[in-house]
Structures are given as structure tokens and as C-alpha cells.
Amino acid sequence: MLKFVVAAFFILHGLVHLLYCGQCLRLYELQPGMVWPDGSWVFSRLLGDERARLVAVVALVLAASGFVVAGVGLAARQAWWQPVVVAAVLLSAVLFVLFWDGNWQHLDEKGAFALLINGAVFAAVALFRWPNFGF
């Protein structure tokens, strides 16, 4: 049972990344007035906001795919789910740090919860080797 709960969590966490894709493409606002990832301290200065949003979409899709694939792999009892989820966690964390605007206000709109979740998943899977399903 725990295996399916963890797998579902990974898949859902990945799908949340896709919500941010819609935000990047300006299909909708996740919160009124939210402009993430505009003003990225790295990419906006190099590429401008419009191109930076496209880079963010690609990175978000890759991270989301990693979480979904890891969840499916875990549910299918495949041992490769662990390195896949660790790679997705690292990509997601780097993504949100690089697309941060440098402003400490409204961190919840800028991926702060994603960073906390990613840190917890990384610690559990990579450092503590939990959960260990024996495959």
C-alpha cells in the first residue's frame, strides 16, 4: 500500500510542475498578479522574460516527466525509480532556484513549497534510502 501512495505522490508532484507550465505560457495565473518566472535573476537578464519562460516550460516538462516516470516505475516495482526521482528532484530544485527573481516576498508563488518537498524527497530517497521496497 505504501508503494502506491508514494508512487501517486511522485506522479501528483510531477503534475503540479505542469501547472507552472500554464503559468509560464500565460494561459492562466496560478494566483492573481503572479508573474513567475519573469524577472529570473539568471535567465531574464540573459534571454529576456519571454524566452526565459520558454526555457522554464522545457525544464518544467522534463522535471514533471521525471516524477511521473519515477512514480510509474515504483508502482511497477522497477528498481530504477530511485535514480529517476533523484534526478527529477535535482532538476526541479535547480529550476526553481535559477528562475527565482531574487525577491524574498511571496516565496510561495516562486516554488518555495516545491523546494521543501524536493528537499524532503531527496533526503528520504538519496540519503536515508527510504522507502526500501526490496526491489
CSV table of C-alpha atoms in Angstrom, one decimal:
chain,number,residue,atom,x,y,z
A,1,MET,CA,0.0,0.0,0.0
A,2,LEU,CA,2.8,2.4,0.9
A,3,LYS,CA,4.3,1.8,-2.5
A,4,PHE,CA,1.2,3.1,-4.3
A,5,VAL,CA,0.9,6.1,-2.0
A,6,VAL,CA,4.5,7.1,-2.7
A,7,ALA,CA,4.1,6.5,-6.4
A,8,ALA,CA,0.9,8.6,-6.5
A,9,PHE,CA,2.7,11.3,-4.6
A,10,PHE,CA,5.5,11.4,-7.2
A,11,ILE,CA,3.1,11.5,-10.1
A,12,LEU,CA,1.0,14.3,-8.5
A,13,HIS,CA,4.1,16.3,-7.6
A,14,GLY,CA,5.1,16.0,-11.3
A,15,LEU,CA,1.7,17.1,-12.5
A,16,VAL,CA,1.9,20.2,-10.3
A,17,HIS,CA,5.0,21.2,-12.3
A,18,LEU,CA,2.8,21.1,-15.4
A,19,LEU,CA,0.5,23.7,-13.7
A,20,TYR,CA,3.5,26.0,-13.7
A,21,CYS,CA,3.9,25.5,-17.4
A,22,GLY,CA,0.5,27.1,-18.0
A,23,GLN,CA,1.6,30.0,-15.8
A,24,CYS,CA,4.8,30.3,-17.8
A,25,LEU,CA,2.9,30.3,-21.1
A,26,ARG,CA,0.4,32.9,-19.7
A,27,LEU,CA,-2.5,30.6,-20.3
A,28,TYR,CA,-3.7,31.4,-16.8
A,29,GLU,CA,-2.4,32.8,-13.5
A,30,LEU,CA,-2.0,30.4,-10.6
A,31,GLN,CA,-2.6,33.3,-8.3
A,32,PRO,CA,-3.8,36.8,-9.2
A,33,GLY,CA,-0.8,39.0,-10.0
A,34,MET,CA,1.6,36.1,-10.2
A,35,VAL,CA,4.3,36.7,-12.8
A,36,TRP,CA,6.7,33.8,-12.2
A,37,PRO,CA,9.2,33.2,-13.8
A,38,ASP,CA,9.5,36.8,-15.1
A,39,GLY,CA,12.4,38.6,-13.5
A,40,SER,CA,14.6,35.5,-13.1
A,41,TRP,CA,17.9,36.5,-11.7
A,42,VAL,CA,19.7,34.3,-14.3
A,43,PHE,CA,17.6,33.8,-17.4
A,44,SER,CA,15.6,37.0,-17.7
A,45,ARG,CA,18.8,39.0,-17.8
A,46,LEU,CA,20.4,36.7,-20.4
A,47,LEU,CA,17.4,36.0,-22.6
A,48,GLY,CA,14.6,38.4,-21.6
A,49,ASP,CA,11.4,37.3,-19.9
A,50,GLU,CA,9.6,35.8,-22.9
A,51,ARG,CA,12.5,33.4,-23.9
A,52,ALA,CA,13.1,32.7,-20.2
A,53,ARG,CA,9.5,31.5,-19.9
A,54,LEU,CA,10.1,29.1,-22.8
A,55,VAL,CA,13.2,27.7,-21.1
A,56,ALA,CA,11.2,27.3,-17.9
A,57,VAL,CA,8.5,25.4,-19.8
A,58,VAL,CA,11.0,22.9,-21.2
A,59,ALA,CA,12.7,22.4,-17.8
A,60,LEU,CA,9.3,22.0,-16.1
A,61,VAL,CA,8.2,19.4,-18.6
A,62,LEU,CA,11.4,17.5,-18.0
A,63,ALA,CA,11.1,17.6,-14.3
A,64,ALA,CA,7.4,16.6,-14.4
A,65,SER,CA,8.2,13.7,-16.8
A,66,GLY,CA,10.9,12.5,-14.3
A,67,PHE,CA,8.5,12.5,-11.4
A,68,VAL,CA,5.8,10.7,-13.4
A,69,VAL,CA,8.2,8.1,-14.8
A,70,ALA,CA,9.6,7.5,-11.3
A,71,GLY,CA,6.1,7.1,-9.9
A,72,VAL,CA,5.1,4.6,-12.7
A,73,GLY,CA,8.4,2.8,-12.2
A,74,LEU,CA,7.8,2.5,-8.5
A,75,ALA,CA,4.3,1.2,-9.0
A,76,ALA,CA,5.6,-1.3,-11.5
A,77,ARG,CA,8.3,-2.5,-9.0
A,78,GLN,CA,11.2,-1.3,-11.0
A,79,ALA,CA,14.5,-0.6,-9.2
A,80,TRP,CA,15.4,2.3,-11.5
A,81,TRP,CA,12.7,4.5,-9.9
A,82,GLN,CA,15.2,5.9,-7.3
A,83,PRO,CA,17.8,7.5,-9.6
A,84,VAL,CA,15.0,8.8,-11.8
A,85,VAL,CA,13.2,10.6,-8.9
A,86,VAL,CA,16.6,11.9,-7.5
A,87,ALA,CA,17.3,13.4,-11.0
A,88,ALA,CA,13.8,14.9,-11.1
A,89,VAL,CA,14.2,16.4,-7.7
A,90,LEU,CA,17.6,17.9,-8.5
A,91,LEU,CA,16.3,19.3,-11.8
A,92,SER,CA,13.2,20.8,-10.2
A,93,ALA,CA,15.2,22.3,-7.3
A,94,VAL,CA,17.8,23.9,-9.7
A,95,LEU,CA,14.9,25.1,-11.9
A,96,PHE,CA,13.2,27.0,-9.1
A,97,VAL,CA,16.4,28.5,-7.8
A,98,LEU,CA,17.5,29.7,-11.2
A,99,PHE,CA,14.1,31.2,-12.1
A,100,TRP,CA,13.7,32.9,-8.7
A,101,ASP,CA,13.6,36.7,-9.0
A,102,GLY,CA,15.7,37.4,-6.0
A,103,ASN,CA,12.9,38.9,-4.0
A,104,TRP,CA,12.1,37.3,-0.7
A,105,GLN,CA,8.4,38.2,-0.7
A,106,HIS,CA,5.7,35.8,-1.8
A,107,LEU,CA,8.1,32.8,-1.9
A,108,ASP,CA,5.1,30.5,-2.1
A,109,GLU,CA,4.5,31.8,-5.6
A,110,LYS,CA,8.0,31.2,-6.6
A,111,GLY,CA,8.4,27.5,-5.9
A,112,ALA,CA,9.3,27.6,-2.2
A,113,PHE,CA,7.0,24.7,-1.4
A,114,ALA,CA,8.4,22.7,-4.4
A,115,LEU,CA,11.9,23.2,-2.9
A,116,LEU,CA,10.7,22.0,0.5
A,117,ILE,CA,9.1,18.9,-1.0
A,118,ASN,CA,12.1,18.3,-3.2
A,119,GLY,CA,14.4,18.5,-0.2
A,120,ALA,CA,12.3,16.1,1.8
A,121,VAL,CA,12.1,13.6,-1.1
A,122,PHE,CA,15.9,13.9,-1.7
A,123,ALA,CA,16.6,13.3,1.9
A,124,ALA,CA,14.3,10.3,2.1
A,125,VAL,CA,15.4,8.6,-1.1
A,126,ALA,CA,19.0,9.6,-1.6
A,127,LEU,CA,20.3,10.0,1.9
A,128,PHE,CA,18.2,7.6,4.0
A,129,ARG,CA,17.3,5.1,1.3
A,130,TRP,CA,13.6,5.2,2.3
A,131,PRO,CA,11.3,3.7,1.4
A,132,ASN,CA,13.0,0.4,0.7
A,133,PHE,CA,10.6,-1.9,-1.1
A,134,GLY,CA,13.2,-4.6,-1.6
A,135,PHE,CA,13.4,-4.4,-5.4
